[in-house]
Amino acid sequence: WAEWTVKVPADAAYVIQLDYAAEENIGQILEVMLEVDGKHPFREATGLTLKRLWQDASEITQDSHGNDLVPEQKEVVAWQQATLIDITGYTNNAYQVALTAGTHKIRLMAGDYPLYLSGVTLGVEETLADYATVLSRWQAEGLQPVDTDPLTYAAETPKLKSDRTIFPVYDLSNASTVPSEPGIIKRNVIGGTNWKKAGEWITYEVNAPEDGLYVLTLKYRQNISMDTTVYRDIYVNGEIPYAEFE
């Protein structure tokens, strides 16, 4: 375990953010235990899950019949920053610990598999501004809508993902889903039943040719939970830009 003595300026509910890297280990679940002033602040603090990083080990290849194969998954060992959250989906927000102004002890205890820590940060969750407010701020900074051709990225080939079970799948129901070829399996979508648990994420790397305001368009289908609304948070460069993306 490792323990830090911290001094907080005011009574508040604080969130805890970790800068960490997992040691490569065949994809086993990473867990840490949290104690505040010698006690677990809540039941779930006895086993807090941290995500590893994954990516496709290669481009999508084909079998002898031309059908796309599922690419092998490769763990990526790199530093990442994560706030301790409830991955069971019972709550939508980060876990919080109530601290009074003054000195406290924060202890993290390792689970069964090793990880590296480079930083532990206490903070208070801020209320996100709405889109209209943020747009006005961007416009005041001189940002304007860009005049450029659409930049299209294939959803089935993300840069990184939180779980090795998130891999390219295929949709044969609509010829407008690309790539598509009659009678051949083309892995042209991602998600579905492989991306339905709280805390799972997919990251794309995009290249913006110029400064400005861009419109984000997603092509999607939700056909698993009928008559049910599903949600995804959208982050840009590690942050949710406004309340509607949360």
Tab-separated table of C-alpha atoms in Angstrom:
chain	number	residue	atom	x	y	z
A	1	TRP	CA	0.000	0.000	0.000
A	2	ALA	CA	0.921	3.662	-0.304
A	3	GLU	CA	-0.357	6.494	1.861
A	4	TRP	CA	-0.409	10.259	1.460
A	5	THR	CA	-1.156	13.005	3.934
A	6	VAL	CA	-3.255	15.691	2.264
A	7	LYS	CA	-4.583	19.047	3.387
A	8	VAL	CA	-7.838	20.230	1.868
A	9	PRO	CA	-8.940	23.881	2.066
A	10	ALA	CA	-12.662	23.417	2.691
A	11	ASP	CA	-15.392	20.995	3.673
A	12	ALA	CA	-16.485	19.327	0.452
A	13	ALA	CA	-17.115	16.102	-1.425
A	14	TYR	CA	-13.908	15.340	-3.310
A	15	VAL	CA	-13.217	13.045	-6.249
A	16	ILE	CA	-9.937	11.172	-6.600
A	17	GLN	CA	-8.009	11.021	-9.862
A	18	LEU	CA	-5.114	8.641	-10.465
A	19	ASP	CA	-2.271	8.850	-12.980
A	20	TYR	CA	-1.306	5.224	-13.494
A	21	ALA	CA	0.079	2.619	-15.840
A	22	ALA	CA	-0.652	-1.076	-15.740
A	23	GLU	CA	2.117	-3.612	-15.926
A	24	GLU	CA	1.511	-5.916	-18.866
A	25	ASN	CA	-0.210	-9.017	-17.554
A	26	ILE	CA	-2.465	-11.024	-19.905
A	27	GLY	CA	-5.363	-8.655	-19.370
A	28	GLN	CA	-6.300	-9.459	-15.786
A	29	ILE	CA	-8.578	-7.003	-13.976
A	30	LEU	CA	-6.788	-4.209	-12.133
A	31	GLU	CA	-8.139	-3.272	-8.730
A	32	VAL	CA	-7.142	-0.971	-5.890
A	33	MET	CA	-8.636	-0.502	-2.441
A	34	LEU	CA	-9.175	2.933	-0.957
A	35	GLU	CA	-9.024	4.037	2.663
A	36	VAL	CA	-9.609	7.547	3.974
A	37	ASP	CA	-8.413	8.210	7.514
A	38	GLY	CA	-8.108	4.484	8.145
A	39	LYS	CA	-11.530	3.419	6.869
A	40	HIS	CA	-13.139	2.454	3.592
A	41	PRO	CA	-15.377	5.468	2.794
A	42	PHE	CA	-17.976	3.231	1.097
A	43	ARG	CA	-18.456	-0.466	0.396
A	44	GLU	CA	-17.221	-0.325	-3.197
A	45	ALA	CA	-13.895	1.118	-2.014
A	46	THR	CA	-12.792	-2.421	-1.167
A	47	GLY	CA	-12.363	-3.130	-4.889
A	48	LEU	CA	-12.129	-0.231	-7.364
A	49	THR	CA	-11.524	-1.303	-10.948
A	50	LEU	CA	-9.040	0.476	-13.205
A	51	LYS	CA	-9.060	-0.045	-16.955
A	52	ARG	CA	-6.185	-1.294	-19.066
A	53	LEU	CA	-5.483	-0.052	-22.599
A	54	TRP	CA	-6.095	-2.193	-25.674
A	55	GLN	CA	-5.834	-1.885	-29.441
A	56	ASP	CA	-6.014	-4.122	-32.503
A	57	ALA	CA	-2.689	-5.849	-32.991
A	58	SER	CA	-2.984	-5.540	-36.784
A	59	GLU	CA	-5.225	-4.355	-39.568
A	60	ILE	CA	-8.267	-6.477	-40.425
A	61	THR	CA	-7.252	-9.491	-42.536
A	62	GLN	CA	-9.280	-12.024	-44.505
A	63	ASP	CA	-9.643	-15.786	-44.619
A	64	SER	CA	-9.375	-17.837	-47.819
A	65	HIS	CA	-12.997	-16.998	-48.696
A	66	GLY	CA	-12.529	-13.255	-48.317
A	67	ASN	CA	-14.324	-12.966	-44.974
A	68	ASP	CA	-12.882	-10.461	-42.498
A	69	LEU	CA	-11.278	-11.989	-39.418
A	70	VAL	CA	-11.334	-10.564	-35.896
A	71	PRO	CA	-7.945	-8.946	-35.302
A	72	GLU	CA	-5.917	-10.092	-32.326
A	73	GLN	CA	-6.062	-7.719	-29.379
A	74	LYS	CA	-2.870	-6.210	-27.952
A	75	GLU	CA	-2.448	-4.605	-24.562
A	76	VAL	CA	-0.862	-1.160	-24.631
A	77	VAL	CA	1.325	-0.232	-21.672
A	78	ALA	CA	1.093	3.533	-21.256
A	79	TRP	CA	0.249	6.165	-18.687
A	80	GLN	CA	-3.397	7.122	-18.324
A	81	GLN	CA	-5.446	9.375	-16.095
A	82	ALA	CA	-8.687	8.189	-14.554
A	83	THR	CA	-11.126	9.348	-11.907
A	84	LEU	CA	-12.389	6.626	-9.596
A	85	ILE	CA	-15.878	5.794	-10.849
A	86	ASP	CA	-18.595	3.209	-10.405
A	87	ILE	CA	-18.216	0.848	-13.361
A	88	THR	CA	-21.301	-1.154	-12.332
A	89	GLY	CA	-23.473	1.654	-13.693
A	90	TYR	CA	-25.371	2.123	-10.422
A	91	THR	CA	-24.343	5.783	-10.419
A	92	ASN	CA	-23.395	8.065	-13.318
A	93	ASN	CA	-20.893	10.205	-11.457
A	94	ALA	CA	-17.456	9.722	-9.994
A	95	TYR	CA	-17.121	8.353	-6.492
A	96	GLN	CA	-16.823	11.132	-3.918
A	97	VAL	CA	-15.349	11.227	-0.425
A	98	ALA	CA	-16.544	13.757	2.126
A	99	LEU	CA	-13.624	15.591	3.738
A	100	THR	CA	-13.601	18.375	6.283
A	101	ALA	CA	-11.142	21.238	5.958
A	102	GLY	CA	-7.750	20.199	7.272
A	103	THR	CA	-5.428	17.194	7.149
A	104	HIS	CA	-6.426	13.679	6.082
A	105	LYS	CA	-4.728	10.421	5.129
A	106	ILE	CA	-5.430	8.771	1.776
A	107	ARG	CA	-4.290	5.173	1.396
A	108	LEU	CA	-4.376	3.012	-1.749
A	109	MET	CA	-3.824	-0.721	-1.502
A	110	ALA	CA	-2.888	-2.819	-4.511
A	111	GLY	CA	-4.949	-5.730	-5.741
A	112	ASP	CA	-3.594	-8.936	-7.235
A	113	TYR	CA	-1.812	-7.357	-10.191
A	114	PRO	CA	0.853	-4.628	-10.228
A	115	LEU	CA	0.467	-1.084	-11.472
A	116	TYR	CA	2.510	2.114	-11.382
A	117	LEU	CA	1.308	5.411	-9.926
A	118	SER	CA	2.705	8.814	-10.840
A	119	GLY	CA	0.051	11.058	-9.312
A	120	VAL	CA	-2.980	11.212	-7.032
A	121	THR	CA	-5.221	14.281	-7.335
A	122	LEU	CA	-8.122	15.434	-5.174
A	123	GLY	CA	-10.657	17.699	-6.817
A	124	VAL	CA	-14.245	18.866	-6.742
A	125	GLU	CA	-16.556	18.001	-9.626
A	126	GLU	CA	-17.521	21.091	-11.553
A	127	THR	CA	-20.925	21.631	-13.092
A	128	LEU	CA	-20.574	21.683	-16.861
A	129	ALA	CA	-21.839	24.713	-18.749
A	130	ASP	CA	-24.465	24.135	-21.422
A	131	TYR	CA	-23.730	24.181	-25.146
A	132	ALA	CA	-25.001	27.721	-25.746
A	133	THR	CA	-22.714	29.122	-23.062
A	134	VAL	CA	-19.641	27.262	-24.304
A	135	LEU	CA	-20.392	28.172	-27.938
A	136	SER	CA	-20.566	31.856	-27.012
A	137	ARG	CA	-17.212	31.553	-25.267
A	138	TRP	CA	-15.618	29.906	-28.302
A	139	GLN	CA	-17.020	32.562	-30.620
A	140	ALA	CA	-15.682	35.297	-28.322
A	141	GLU	CA	-12.265	33.659	-28.709
A	142	GLY	CA	-12.578	34.060	-32.479
A	143	LEU	CA	-13.410	30.471	-33.419
A	144	GLN	CA	-15.688	30.093	-36.443
A	145	PRO	CA	-17.208	27.115	-38.297
A	146	VAL	CA	-14.631	25.598	-40.628
A	147	ASP	CA	-15.212	25.360	-44.362
A	148	THR	CA	-13.737	21.984	-45.211
A	149	ASP	CA	-14.748	18.674	-46.733
A	150	PRO	CA	-16.111	16.094	-44.254
A	151	LEU	CA	-13.445	14.117	-42.404
A	152	THR	CA	-14.694	10.523	-42.184
A	153	TYR	CA	-13.196	7.930	-39.841
A	154	ALA	CA	-14.076	4.238	-39.738
A	155	ALA	CA	-15.645	3.468	-36.358
A	156	GLU	CA	-14.455	-0.145	-36.421
A	157	THR	CA	-10.787	0.871	-36.174
A	158	PRO	CA	-10.357	3.017	-33.035
A	159	LYS	CA	-7.025	4.176	-31.675
A	160	LEU	CA	-7.536	2.680	-28.204
A	161	LYS	CA	-10.230	0.982	-26.141
A	162	SER	CA	-10.761	0.017	-22.548
A	163	ASP	CA	-11.450	-3.696	-23.038
A	164	ARG	CA	-10.179	-6.394	-25.377
A	165	THR	CA	-13.757	-7.580	-25.901
A	166	ILE	CA	-14.462	-4.412	-27.923
A	167	PHE	CA	-13.476	-5.516	-31.414
A	168	PRO	CA	-14.839	-4.983	-34.946
A	169	VAL	CA	-18.083	-6.801	-35.728
A	170	TYR	CA	-20.249	-6.798	-38.836
A	171	ASP	CA	-23.649	-5.563	-39.991
A	172	LEU	CA	-25.235	-7.254	-43.006
A	173	SER	CA	-28.602	-5.489	-42.691
A	174	ASN	CA	-27.797	-2.357	-44.684
A	175	ALA	CA	-25.686	-1.975	-47.808
A	176	SER	CA	-24.938	1.647	-46.894
A	177	THR	CA	-22.742	0.428	-44.038
A	178	VAL	CA	-19.214	0.380	-45.414
A	179	PRO	CA	-17.315	-1.621	-46.299
A	180	SER	CA	-20.021	-3.949	-47.617
A	181	GLU	CA	-19.901	-6.845	-50.062
A	182	PRO	CA	-22.759	-9.314	-50.789
A	183	GLY	CA	-22.173	-12.757	-49.317
A	184	ILE	CA	-18.964	-11.713	-47.545
A	185	ILE	CA	-18.437	-10.818	-43.910
A	186	LYS	CA	-16.982	-7.328	-43.689
A	187	ARG	CA	-16.208	-6.055	-40.199
A	188	ASN	CA	-17.721	-2.623	-40.640
A	189	VAL	CA	-19.063	-1.626	-37.202
A	190	ILE	CA	-18.035	-1.741	-33.556
A	191	GLY	CA	-19.984	-2.007	-30.327
A	192	GLY	CA	-23.309	-3.748	-29.862
A	193	THR	CA	-23.247	-6.346	-27.097
A	194	ASN	CA	-19.463	-5.888	-26.864
A	195	TRP	CA	-19.827	-2.275	-25.693
A	196	LYS	CA	-22.647	-2.057	-23.191
A	197	LYS	CA	-21.095	-1.942	-19.721
A	198	ALA	CA	-20.621	1.249	-17.729
A	199	GLY	CA	-17.026	2.477	-17.831
A	200	GLU	CA	-16.149	0.928	-21.203
A	201	TRP	CA	-14.825	3.415	-23.720
A	202	ILE	CA	-13.492	3.783	-27.260
A	203	THR	CA	-11.011	6.459	-28.365
A	204	TYR	CA	-10.401	7.819	-31.859
A	205	GLU	CA	-7.532	9.982	-33.001
A	206	VAL	CA	-8.548	12.605	-35.561
A	207	ASN	CA	-6.610	15.246	-37.430
A	208	ALA	CA	-8.183	18.704	-37.614
A	209	PRO	CA	-6.656	20.615	-40.550
A	210	GLU	CA	-7.345	24.046	-39.038
A	211	ASP	CA	-8.556	25.777	-35.887
A	212	GLY	CA	-12.313	26.221	-35.761
A	213	LEU	CA	-15.696	24.772	-34.895
A	214	TYR	CA	-16.456	21.311	-36.251
A	215	VAL	CA	-19.740	19.394	-36.396
A	216	LEU	CA	-19.590	15.823	-35.069
A	217	THR	CA	-21.803	13.311	-36.859
A	218	LEU	CA	-22.211	9.694	-35.751
A	219	LYS	CA	-23.746	6.882	-37.757
A	220	TYR	CA	-25.237	4.403	-35.293
A	221	ARG	CA	-27.957	1.864	-34.620
A	222	GLN	CA	-29.377	0.698	-31.301
A	223	ASN	CA	-31.280	-2.562	-31.767
A	224	ILE	CA	-30.480	-4.443	-28.563
A	225	SER	CA	-32.541	-2.738	-25.848
A	226	MET	CA	-35.806	-2.011	-27.578
A	227	ASP	CA	-37.888	0.977	-26.398
A	228	THR	CA	-34.952	1.983	-24.204
A	229	THR	CA	-32.766	5.064	-24.384
A	230	VAL	CA	-29.033	4.400	-24.150
A	231	TYR	CA	-26.355	6.955	-23.367
A	232	ARG	CA	-22.690	7.590	-24.076
A	233	ASP	CA	-20.529	10.412	-22.734
A	234	ILE	CA	-18.379	12.177	-25.334
A	235	TYR	CA	-14.931	13.463	-24.418
A	236	VAL	CA	-12.733	15.717	-26.546
A	237	ASN	CA	-9.049	15.652	-25.622
A	238	GLY	CA	-9.886	14.037	-22.302
A	239	GLU	CA	-12.671	16.407	-21.234
A	240	ILE	CA	-16.432	16.656	-21.721
A	241	PRO	CA	-16.786	20.054	-23.422
A	242	TYR	CA	-20.353	20.877	-22.319
A	243	ALA	CA	-23.281	19.430	-20.403
A	244	GLU	CA	-25.139	17.971	-23.408
A	245	PHE	CA	-22.211	15.607	-24.081
A	246	GLU	CA	-22.518	14.078	-20.619
